C-alpha atoms as a printed R data frame, in Angstrom:
    type eleno elety resid chain resno       x       y       z
1   ATOM     1    CA   MET     A     1 -62.373 -78.211 -34.075
2   ATOM     2    CA   GLU     A     2 -64.018 -81.048 -36.534
3   ATOM     3    CA   PRO     A     3 -67.835 -81.608 -37.238
4   ATOM     4    CA   GLY     A     4 -68.610 -84.019 -34.541
5   ATOM     5    CA   ASP     A     5 -65.969 -84.051 -32.236
6   ATOM     6    CA   GLU     A     6 -66.869 -84.175 -28.327
7   ATOM     7    CA   GLY     A     7 -65.609 -80.543 -27.218
8   ATOM     8    CA   PRO     A     8 -63.824 -80.752 -23.796
9   ATOM     9    CA   LYS     A     9 -65.966 -80.437 -20.453
10  ATOM    10    CA   LEU     A    10 -65.154 -78.944 -16.998
11  ATOM    11    CA   GLN     A    11 -66.946 -81.081 -13.907
12  ATOM    12    CA   PHE     A    12 -65.900 -80.403 -10.581
13  ATOM    13    CA   ASP     A    13 -66.398 -82.392  -7.404
14  ATOM    14    CA   PRO     A    14 -69.474 -81.812  -5.446
15  ATOM    15    CA   GLY     A    15 -70.100 -79.332  -3.207
16  ATOM    16    CA   LEU     A    16 -66.776 -77.515  -4.052
17  ATOM    17    CA   ALA     A    17 -68.584 -74.705  -6.505
18  ATOM    18    CA   ARG     A    18 -70.683 -74.486  -3.279
19  ATOM    19    CA   THR     A    19 -67.589 -73.583  -1.567
20  ATOM    20    CA   LEU     A    20 -65.746 -71.540  -3.359
21  ATOM    21    CA   VAL     A    21 -69.031 -68.861  -4.136
22  ATOM    22    CA   GLU     A    22 -69.164 -69.084  -0.098
23  ATOM    23    CA   PHE     A    23 -65.254 -68.729   0.100
24  ATOM    24    CA   LEU     A    24 -65.103 -65.878  -2.118
25  ATOM    25    CA   ARG     A    25 -68.311 -64.194  -0.610
26  ATOM    26    CA   GLN     A    26 -66.347 -61.761   1.171
27  ATOM    27    CA   PRO     A    27 -67.802 -57.773   2.862
28  ATOM    28    CA   ALA     A    28 -65.444 -56.203   1.047
29  ATOM    29    CA   PRO     A    29 -65.418 -56.999  -3.227
30  ATOM    30    CA   VAL     A    30 -61.894 -57.787  -4.137
31  ATOM    31    CA   GLU     A    31 -60.666 -59.739  -6.838
32  ATOM    32    CA   ARG     A    32 -58.797 -63.312  -6.933
33  ATOM    33    CA   GLY     A    33 -57.137 -65.473  -9.059
34  ATOM    34    CA   GLY     A    34 -54.849 -69.300  -8.770
35  ATOM    35    CA   VAL     A    35 -54.935 -71.980 -10.049
36  ATOM    36    CA   LEU     A    36 -57.399 -75.104 -11.204
37  ATOM    37    CA   LEU     A    37 -56.298 -78.444 -10.064
38  ATOM    38    CA   GLY     A    38 -57.226 -81.411 -11.064
39  ATOM    39    CA   ARG     A    39 -57.286 -84.940 -14.137
40  ATOM    40    CA   ARG     A    40 -57.532 -84.900 -17.723
41  ATOM    41    CA   SER     A    41 -60.013 -87.653 -19.548
42  ATOM    42    CA   GLY     A    42 -59.957 -86.936 -22.968
43  ATOM    43    CA   THR     A    43 -62.218 -83.840 -23.397
44  ATOM    44    CA   LYS     A    44 -63.173 -84.195 -19.336
45  ATOM    45    CA   ILE     A    45 -61.481 -81.976 -17.495
46  ATOM    46    CA   HIS     A    46 -62.812 -82.570 -13.443
47  ATOM    47    CA   GLY     A    47 -62.114 -80.732 -11.230
48  ATOM    48    CA   SER     A    48 -60.990 -80.569  -7.775
49  ATOM    49    CA   LEU     A    49 -59.891 -78.012  -5.608
50  ATOM    50    CA   VAL     A    50 -58.602 -73.987  -6.230
51  ATOM    51    CA   ILE     A    51 -55.134 -73.084  -5.243
52  ATOM    52    CA   PHE     A    52 -55.392 -68.838  -5.069
53  ATOM    53    CA   PRO     A    53 -51.501 -68.289  -3.760
54  ATOM    54    CA   PRO     A    54 -50.472 -65.190  -2.069
55  ATOM    55    CA   GLN     A    55 -51.550 -62.505  -4.234
56  ATOM    56    CA   LEU     A    56 -49.236 -59.097  -5.334
57  ATOM    57    CA   ALA     A    57 -52.445 -57.442  -5.916
58  ATOM    58    CA   HIS     A    58 -55.939 -57.535  -5.304
59  ATOM    59    CA   ALA     A    59 -58.627 -54.650  -5.447
60  ATOM    60    CA   SER     A    60 -61.892 -55.055  -6.326
61  ATOM    61    CA   SER     A    61 -61.429 -54.986 -10.532
62  ATOM    62    CA   HIS     A    62 -57.501 -56.656 -10.919
63  ATOM    63    CA   CYS     A    63 -55.763 -59.222  -9.201
64  ATOM    64    CA   ALA     A    64 -52.343 -60.380  -9.541
65  ATOM    65    CA   PHE     A    65 -49.628 -63.987  -8.533
66  ATOM    66    CA   ALA     A    66 -46.143 -64.228  -9.130
67  ATOM    67    CA   VAL     A    67 -45.391 -66.641 -11.243
68  ATOM    68    CA   ASN     A    68 -42.966 -68.993  -9.352
69  ATOM    69    CA   ALA     A    69 -46.128 -70.028  -7.092
70  ATOM    70    CA   ILE     A    70 -46.822 -72.760  -9.699
71  ATOM    71    CA   GLU     A    71 -42.556 -73.949  -9.179
72  ATOM    72    CA   ILE     A    72 -44.053 -73.717  -5.306
73  ATOM    73    CA   LEU     A    73 -47.200 -76.092  -5.771
74  ATOM    74    CA   ARG     A    74 -45.816 -78.303  -8.550
75  ATOM    75    CA   ASN     A    75 -42.737 -78.353  -5.423
76  ATOM    76    CA   ALA     A    76 -45.742 -79.167  -2.689
77  ATOM    77    CA   SER     A    77 -47.303 -80.983  -4.717
78  ATOM    78    CA   ASP     A    78 -44.029 -83.758  -5.303
79  ATOM    79    CA   MET     A    79 -43.201 -83.440  -1.180
80  ATOM    80    CA   VAL     A    80 -46.536 -84.874  -0.437
81  ATOM    81    CA   GLU     A    81 -47.083 -88.865   1.140
82  ATOM    82    CA   PRO     A    82 -48.972 -91.314  -0.323
83  ATOM    83    CA   ALA     A    83 -48.132 -89.538  -2.998
84  ATOM    84    CA   ASP     A    84 -51.135 -91.880  -4.621
85  ATOM    85    CA   ALA     A    85 -53.257 -88.759  -2.974
86  ATOM    86    CA   MET     A    86 -52.616 -86.216  -4.781
87  ATOM    87    CA   ARG     A    87 -53.856 -88.437  -7.450
88  ATOM    88    CA   PRO     A    88 -57.103 -86.619  -7.631
89  ATOM    89    CA   VAL     A    89 -55.791 -82.760  -8.451
90  ATOM    90    CA   GLU     A    90 -52.113 -84.663 -10.236
91  ATOM    91    CA   LYS     A    91 -51.743 -81.306 -12.478
92  ATOM    92    CA   ILE     A    92 -53.170 -77.780 -13.065
93  ATOM    93    CA   VAL     A    93 -56.069 -78.096 -16.129
94  ATOM    94    CA   GLY     A    94 -57.116 -73.834 -14.797
95  ATOM    95    CA   TRP     A    95 -56.302 -70.769 -14.562
96  ATOM    96    CA   VAL     A    96 -59.010 -69.324 -12.069
97  ATOM    97    CA   HIS     A    97 -59.757 -64.903 -11.406
98  ATOM    98    CA   THR     A    98 -62.933 -63.863  -9.292
99  ATOM    99    CA   HIS     A    99 -65.238 -60.913 -11.563
100 ATOM   100    CA   PRO     A   100 -67.066 -59.534  -8.324
101 ATOM   101    CA   THR     A   101 -69.808 -57.745  -9.255
102 ATOM   102    CA   ILE     A   102 -69.190 -57.552 -12.785
103 ATOM   103    CA   GLY     A   103 -70.611 -60.404 -14.492
104 ATOM   104    CA   LEU     A   104 -68.862 -63.492 -15.929
105 ATOM   105    CA   TYR     A   105 -66.202 -62.569 -19.747
106 ATOM   106    CA   LEU     A   106 -63.089 -62.436 -20.533
107 ATOM   107    CA   SER     A   107 -61.767 -58.636 -20.497
108 ATOM   108    CA   ASN     A   108 -59.269 -58.276 -23.398
109 ATOM   109    CA   THR     A   109 -56.537 -58.209 -21.241
110 ATOM   110    CA   ASP     A   110 -58.102 -62.553 -19.682
111 ATOM   111    CA   VAL     A   111 -57.433 -63.050 -23.574
112 ATOM   112    CA   THR     A   112 -53.763 -61.899 -23.324
113 ATOM   113    CA   THR     A   113 -53.355 -63.620 -20.329
114 ATOM   114    CA   PHE     A   114 -55.062 -66.452 -21.172
115 ATOM   115    CA   ALA     A   115 -53.758 -67.097 -24.575
116 ATOM   116    CA   THR     A   116 -50.050 -67.301 -23.003
117 ATOM   117    CA   TRP     A   117 -51.443 -69.707 -20.670
118 ATOM   118    CA   THR     A   118 -52.411 -71.841 -23.243
119 ATOM   119    CA   HIS     A   119 -49.349 -70.974 -25.365
120 ATOM   120    CA   LEU     A   120 -47.344 -73.844 -22.086
121 ATOM   121    CA   ASP     A   121 -51.060 -75.390 -22.174
122 ATOM   122    CA   ALA     A   122 -53.618 -75.383 -25.059
123 ATOM   123    CA   ASP     A   123 -55.871 -78.668 -23.000
124 ATOM   124    CA   THR     A   124 -55.781 -75.408 -19.844
125 ATOM   125    CA   VAL     A   125 -59.343 -73.729 -19.301
126 ATOM   126    CA   ALA     A   126 -60.004 -70.248 -17.602
127 ATOM   127    CA   VAL     A   127 -62.373 -70.054 -14.646
128 ATOM   128    CA   VAL     A   128 -64.481 -66.891 -14.185
129 ATOM   129    CA   ILE     A   129 -66.203 -67.158 -11.009
130 ATOM   130    CA   ASP     A   130 -68.244 -63.912  -9.529
131 ATOM   131    CA   PRO     A   131 -70.318 -65.274  -6.124
132 ATOM   132    CA   TYR     A   132 -71.926 -61.901  -6.578
133 ATOM   133    CA   LEU     A   133 -74.236 -63.173  -8.809
134 ATOM   134    CA   ALA     A   134 -78.057 -64.163  -8.850
135 ATOM   135    CA   GLY     A   135 -78.991 -68.319  -9.109
136 ATOM   136    CA   ASP     A   136 -77.342 -71.252  -8.282
137 ATOM   137    CA   GLU     A   137 -73.359 -71.295  -7.322
138 ATOM   138    CA   LEU     A   138 -73.047 -73.446 -11.244
139 ATOM   139    CA   ASP     A   139 -74.786 -69.895 -12.273
140 ATOM   140    CA   ARG     A   140 -71.781 -68.182 -10.970
141 ATOM   141    CA   ILE     A   141 -69.127 -69.623 -12.746
142 ATOM   142    CA   GLY     A   142 -68.018 -69.740 -16.272
143 ATOM   143    CA   TRP     A   143 -65.566 -71.263 -17.966
144 ATOM   144    CA   TRP     A   144 -63.917 -70.316 -21.681
145 ATOM   145    CA   ALA     A   145 -61.521 -73.393 -23.405
146 ATOM   146    CA   ALA     A   146 -58.622 -72.091 -26.046
147 ATOM   147    CA   PRO     A   147 -58.725 -70.885 -29.210
148 ATOM   148    CA   ASP     A   148 -58.740 -73.900 -31.536
149 ATOM   149    CA   GLY     A   149 -55.775 -75.171 -32.707
150 ATOM   150    CA   ASP     A   150 -53.661 -72.258 -34.325
151 ATOM   151    CA   ALA     A   151 -57.128 -69.457 -34.904
152 ATOM   152    CA   PRO     A   152 -55.424 -65.901 -34.132
153 ATOM   153    CA   VAL     A   153 -56.679 -64.566 -30.818
154 ATOM   154    CA   GLU     A   154 -59.586 -61.859 -31.643
155 ATOM   155    CA   PRO     A   155 -58.759 -59.552 -28.528
156 ATOM   156    CA   GLY     A   156 -62.184 -59.587 -25.542
157 ATOM   157    CA   PRO     A   157 -64.099 -59.231 -23.732
158 ATOM   158    CA   ARG     A   158 -65.783 -63.381 -24.844
159 ATOM   159    CA   THR     A   159 -68.450 -64.021 -23.126
160 ATOM   160    CA   ALA     A   160 -71.229 -65.297 -25.919
161 ATOM   161    CA   ASP     A   161 -68.118 -68.682 -25.571
162 ATOM   162    CA   ARG     A   162 -68.684 -68.566 -21.807
163 ATOM   163    CA   GLN     A   163 -69.078 -72.891 -20.439
164 ATOM   164    CA   ARG     A   164 -71.037 -74.357 -17.636
165 ATOM   165    CA   VAL     A   165 -69.417 -75.797 -15.290
166 ATOM   166    CA   SER     A   166 -71.494 -79.126 -14.011
167 ATOM   167    CA   GLU     A   167 -70.970 -81.364 -11.796
168 ATOM   168    CA   VAL     A   168 -69.988 -84.837 -11.247
169 ATOM   169    CA   GLU     A   169 -72.873 -87.043 -10.122
170 ATOM   170    CA   PRO     A   170 -72.378 -89.130  -8.785
171 ATOM   171    CA   ALA     A   171 -69.230 -87.880  -6.876
172 ATOM   172    CA   GLU     A   172 -66.224 -90.865  -7.303
173 ATOM   173    CA   ALA     A   173 -65.273 -93.281  -5.018
174 ATOM   174    CA   ASP     A   174 -61.510 -91.309  -4.740
175 ATOM   175    CA   THR     A   175 -62.896 -87.959  -4.404
176 ATOM   176    CA   LEU     A   176 -59.935 -85.266  -2.801
177 ATOM   177    CA   SER     A   177 -60.994 -85.463   1.063
178 ATOM   178    CA   TRP     A   178 -60.501 -82.976   3.495
179 ATOM   179    CA   ALA     A   179 -57.937 -84.288   4.975
180 ATOM   180    CA   GLU     A   180 -55.704 -85.522   1.461
181 ATOM   181    CA   SER     A   181 -56.694 -81.677   0.959
182 ATOM   182    CA   GLY     A   182 -54.945 -80.618   3.904
183 ATOM   183    CA   LEU     A   183 -51.892 -82.218   2.890
184 ATOM   184    CA   LEU     A   184 -51.056 -80.188   0.317
185 ATOM   185    CA   ALA     A   185 -51.536 -77.627   2.349
186 ATOM   186    CA   GLU     A   186 -48.882 -79.015   4.460
187 ATOM   187    CA   ALA     A   187 -46.460 -79.104   2.322
188 ATOM   188    CA   ILE     A   188 -47.476 -75.467   0.532
189 ATOM   189    CA   GLY     A   189 -46.576 -74.429   4.085
190 ATOM   190    CA   ARG     A   190 -43.250 -75.876   4.523
191 ATOM   191    CA   GLU     A   191 -42.567 -75.319   0.734
192 ATOM   192    CA   GLY     A   192 -44.268 -71.273   0.535
193 ATOM   193    CA   ASN     A   193 -42.077 -68.597   1.233
194 ATOM   194    CA   GLY     A   194 -43.936 -65.812   2.634
195 ATOM   195    CA   GLY     A   195 -48.012 -65.487   1.768
196 ATOM   196    CA   ARG     A   196 -50.906 -65.882   2.669
197 ATOM   197    CA   TRP     A   197 -52.089 -69.617   0.110
198 ATOM   198    CA   GLU     A   198 -55.492 -70.203   0.433
199 ATOM   199    CA   ILE     A   199 -56.473 -73.882  -0.585
200 ATOM   200    CA   VAL     A   200 -60.070 -74.378  -1.483
201 ATOM   201    CA   SER     A   201 -61.853 -77.595  -2.512
202 ATOM   202    CA   ALA     A   202 -65.306 -79.317  -1.893
203 ATOM   203    CA   THR     A   203 -64.931 -80.134   1.804
204 ATOM   204    CA   GLY     A   204 -63.700 -76.591   3.435
205 ATOM   205    CA   ALA     A   205 -60.449 -74.447   2.352
206 ATOM   206    CA   HIS     A   206 -56.905 -74.277   4.005
207 ATOM   207    CA   SER     A   207 -55.395 -71.139   4.710
208 ATOM   208    CA   VAL     A   208 -51.556 -71.694   5.506
209 ATOM   209    CA   PHE     A   209 -48.667 -68.795   5.604
210 ATOM   210    CA   PRO     A   210 -45.106 -70.149   5.835
211 ATOM   211    CA   ARG     A   211 -42.135 -68.712   6.809
212 ATOM   212    CA   PRO     A   212 -40.290 -66.602   4.575
213 ATOM   213    CA   GLN     A   213 -37.609 -68.613   3.678
214 ATOM   214    CA   ARG     A   214 -34.872 -65.865   2.996
215 ATOM   215    CA   ARG     A   215 -34.219 -62.996   5.053
216 ATOM   216    CA   PRO     A   216 -32.463 -59.752   3.604
217 ATOM   217    CA   GLU     A   217 -29.149 -59.836   5.190
218 ATOM   218    CA   PRO     A   218 -28.587 -56.749   6.781
219 ATOM   219    CA   LEU     A   219 -25.747 -53.918   4.836
220 ATOM   220    CA   ARG     A   220 -22.577 -53.803   7.096
221 ATOM   221    CA   ARG     A   221 -21.583 -50.207   7.448
222 ATOM   222    CA   ALA     A   222 -18.413 -50.997   4.764
223 ATOM   223    CA   ASP     A   223 -20.586 -51.428   2.082
224 ATOM   224    CA   PRO     A   224 -21.457 -49.927  -0.484
225 ATOM   225    CA   PRO     A   225 -26.036 -49.342  -1.209
226 ATOM   226    CA   PRO     A   226 -27.300 -52.071  -3.437
227 ATOM   227    CA   GLU     A   227 -26.976 -50.935  -7.400
228 ATOM   228    CA   PRO     A   228 -30.850 -49.470  -8.180
229 ATOM   229    CA   VAL     A   229 -31.773 -52.413 -11.336
230 ATOM   230    CA   ASP     A   230 -35.215 -52.451 -13.360
231 ATOM   231    CA   HIS     A   231 -36.813 -55.525 -12.435
232 ATOM   232    CA   PRO     A   232 -40.183 -55.840 -14.493
233 ATOM   233    CA   GLU     A   233 -42.099 -58.462 -11.733
234 ATOM   234    CA   THR     A   234 -43.242 -61.429 -13.471
235 ATOM   235    CA   ARG     A   235 -47.158 -61.574 -12.559
236 ATOM   236    CA   VAL     A   236 -50.106 -63.916 -13.655
237 ATOM   237    CA   GLN     A   237 -53.532 -60.936 -13.484
238 ATOM   238    CA   SER     A   238 -56.150 -59.985 -14.322
239 ATOM   239    CA   GLU     A   239 -57.236 -56.309 -15.542
240 ATOM   240    CA   PRO     A   240 -60.927 -54.472 -15.608
241 ATOM   241    CA   PRO     A   241 -62.850 -54.364 -19.191
242 ATOM   242    CA   ASP     A   242 -62.631 -51.373 -21.950
243 ATOM   243    CA   ALA     A   243 -64.312 -48.400 -21.958
244 ATOM   244    CA   GLU     A   244 -67.777 -49.649 -24.243
245 ATOM   245    CA   THR     A   245 -67.488 -53.424 -21.639
246 ATOM   246    CA   GLU     A   246 -68.036 -50.954 -18.897
247 ATOM   247    CA   GLU     A   247 -71.154 -48.285 -20.824
248 ATOM   248    CA   ALA     A   248 -72.384 -51.960 -21.747
249 ATOM   249    CA   ARG     A   249 -73.403 -52.589 -18.616
């Protein structure tokens, strides 16, 4: 970015930060990962909806979700009628994950994962939420933009360049409504393949449990058992910081 250029600015729908923090502050703190949906206008990023797909793994210090959840989400968005209902959430604008009780930063693994996202879309932002921090809701959310241009990926943890989310004021006329987020939740219910999806907007959260679409057929007695094949599972993940970060805390 050249001197004088305006950097990206992330704003949430009014109330989205509060809903996210309340939703994520569970009795047992576990990490979750997902995506931020919204729209972009120049350097302004407007976030309206956070979706947490089924978690392949989640504990107090790591989480993972399958990459094919992105395809399911896009297919579901295309199914929503009327199509204008999805205009406030026309694209994925960020990668979201939580750091319950451990603060706002990008660990070494987070930096690597974020580089994968920005390789596909250079304008993607990384959002980290710690719902257990002190302060108001906006103090519990931090975000990062991609490094400038072809700058090399520096190892984490990244903390110094963390930015604070702001809220759109006043709310825009086409702010996503509860009914519109419900349309997307219904579409995910039809398009999804098992698991639990969480759709969080400024007005509340929908939990969706799609029926599994593909069930393995039982082997007939004459069928030989299948040969084992190693398929490394593709996942988007976040892991705890390295030892130096742990000691620094």
